[in-house]
Structures are given as C-alpha cells and as structure tokens.
Short mmCIF file of C-alpha atoms in Angstrom, two decimals:
data_model
loop_
_atom_site.label_atom_id
_atom_site.label_comp_id
_atom_site.label_asym_id
_atom_site.label_seq_id
_atom_site.Cartn_x
_atom_site.Cartn_y
_atom_site.Cartn_z
CA ASN A 268 118.99 -6.67 45.86
CA PHE A 269 117.43 -9.81 44.46
CA ASP A 270 116.68 -9.58 40.76
CA CYS A 271 114.12 -12.25 39.97
CA LEU A 272 114.43 -11.71 36.24
CA ASN A 273 118.09 -12.69 36.12
CA SER A 274 118.07 -15.52 38.62
CA LYS A 275 118.84 -19.16 38.32
CA LYS A 276 117.68 -21.98 40.57
CA GLU A 277 120.84 -21.84 42.70
CA ASN A 278 120.09 -18.19 43.54
CA PHE A 279 116.79 -19.16 45.12
CA LYS A 280 118.59 -21.63 47.38
CA ASN A 281 120.81 -18.91 48.79
CA LEU A 282 118.19 -16.31 49.63
CA ASN A 283 118.48 -14.76 53.06
CA SER A 284 115.73 -13.29 55.18
CA GLU A 285 116.50 -9.73 54.06
CA SER A 286 116.41 -10.36 50.32
CA SER A 287 113.85 -13.14 50.21
CA ASN A 288 110.60 -11.28 50.50
CA LEU A 289 108.18 -9.76 48.05
CA ASN A 290 107.53 -6.00 48.08
CA GLY A 291 109.49 -5.59 51.30
CA SER A 292 106.85 -7.51 53.21
CA GLY A 293 109.49 -8.77 55.59
CA ILE A 294 108.16 -12.29 55.21
CA SER A 295 111.02 -14.65 54.47
CA LEU A 296 110.73 -17.07 51.59
CA GLU A 297 113.31 -19.33 53.19
CA ASN A 298 110.73 -21.99 54.11
CA VAL A 299 109.10 -21.76 50.69
CA ILE A 300 112.42 -22.28 48.94
CA SER A 301 113.28 -25.19 51.25
CA PHE A 302 109.91 -26.78 50.52
CA LEU A 303 110.32 -26.33 46.75
CA GLU A 304 113.80 -27.88 46.93
CA LEU A 305 112.52 -30.89 48.85
CA ALA A 306 109.52 -31.34 46.56
CA ASP A 307 111.84 -31.06 43.55
CA LYS A 308 114.18 -33.68 45.03
CA PHE A 309 111.30 -36.17 45.32
CA ASN A 310 109.76 -35.04 42.02
CA ASN A 311 106.48 -34.04 43.69
CA GLN A 312 104.29 -31.91 41.46
CA ILE A 313 103.43 -28.45 42.79
CA ILE A 314 100.67 -25.99 41.94
CA LEU A 315 101.57 -22.48 43.08
CA ARG A 316 98.57 -20.55 44.37
CA HIS A 317 99.19 -16.84 44.70
CA VAL A 318 96.56 -14.70 46.42
CA VAL A 319 96.57 -11.32 44.69
CA LEU A 320 96.12 -8.26 46.90
CA LYS A 321 95.37 -5.08 44.97
CA THR A 322 98.16 -2.49 45.25
CA ILE A 323 100.21 -4.86 47.44
CA ASN A 324 101.34 -7.78 45.27
CA ASP A 325 99.73 -7.19 41.90
CA THR A 326 102.67 -5.60 40.11
CA SER A 327 104.60 -6.96 37.15
CA TYR A 328 107.53 -7.52 39.55
CA ASP A 329 105.39 -9.88 41.62
CA THR A 330 104.14 -11.75 38.57
CA ASN A 331 107.67 -12.03 37.19
CA PHE A 332 108.90 -13.35 40.53
CA ILE A 333 106.23 -16.07 40.61
CA ASN A 334 106.95 -16.97 36.98
CA THR A 335 110.68 -17.16 37.75
CA LEU A 336 109.97 -19.56 40.60
CA LYS A 337 107.99 -21.72 38.18
CA ASP A 338 110.77 -21.62 35.61
CA SER A 339 113.33 -22.55 38.29
CA TYR A 340 111.62 -25.73 39.47
CA LYS A 341 110.57 -28.33 36.92
CA ASN A 342 108.03 -29.79 39.32
CA ILE A 343 105.91 -26.61 39.47
CA THR A 344 103.26 -27.56 36.95
CA LYS A 345 100.82 -24.68 37.26
CA ILE A 346 100.31 -21.20 38.72
CA GLU A 347 96.91 -20.08 39.97
CA TYR A 348 96.31 -16.39 40.68
CA LEU A 349 93.50 -16.07 43.22
CA PRO A 350 91.67 -12.92 44.30
CA LEU A 351 91.41 -12.22 48.01
CA SER A 352 88.03 -13.46 49.16
CA LYS A 353 85.77 -12.93 52.15
CA LEU A 354 85.65 -16.72 52.44
CA CYS A 355 89.09 -16.45 53.99
CA THR A 356 87.79 -14.61 57.03
CA GLU A 357 85.39 -17.43 57.93
CA LYS A 358 88.04 -20.08 57.40
CA TYR A 359 90.50 -18.26 59.64
CA LYS A 360 87.86 -17.64 62.31
CA LYS A 361 87.03 -21.37 62.41
CA LEU A 362 90.73 -22.16 62.77
CA GLY A 363 91.16 -19.52 65.49
CA ILE A 364 93.83 -17.70 63.50
CA PRO A 365 93.81 -13.91 63.09
CA PHE A 366 93.21 -12.93 59.45
CA LEU A 367 95.69 -10.10 58.99
CA ALA A 368 94.43 -9.08 55.54
CA GLU A 369 90.83 -8.58 56.60
CA ASN A 370 91.12 -4.81 56.22
CA LEU A 371 91.97 -5.30 52.52
CA LEU A 372 88.59 -6.79 51.65
#
C-alpha cells in the first residue's frame, strides 16, 4: 500500500498503476507524476486544482495525499479545492465528452 503521509518525492516517481490511485478509483496517477516531474525539471509553477466529490474524495486521506504532492514538488505553488459544479456538464457536452460524474450532481 502507498502511504502518502510517509512518502518522499522519489516514492511518487515509482508509483505503479495499482498503487497510484486515490480511493481505489483505478485511475493511475502515472501521467500526473510524470507531468509534475517534467514541470519541476523546468521549474514551471503549478496550481493543483482538486475537484471535491462528496463521499468519494473528500476524506482526510485525500486531503493529505494532495498536500503531500504539494510538499514533494517545490514548483506546486497553490492548491485549490473546487466543488463539483453543473457548469461541468455543459462544458463536457460542448466538447463532446461524456461527463461521468453527472450522477453526482
């Protein structure tokens, strides 16, 4: 298991698809970690925006994980916690992308 509270930056680099997801979502963070590494390499500033879904990713574990990411990469300058909004459905419709969280609104 991946313990975000006791992790160092090098641990994030070595995440695999089984351990690198929040709340067992099955969504790999591999691309996120790769992006953060690349942005860190070029010293690009990052603002993390985390959409909060009630009862899905609003636990202290989730918050601690996001905070650990911030603490692990010096170029993450800010975290924004955003509520899920109905505005998302219109945006996704215009883009022709299914909005999988629509039933959570």
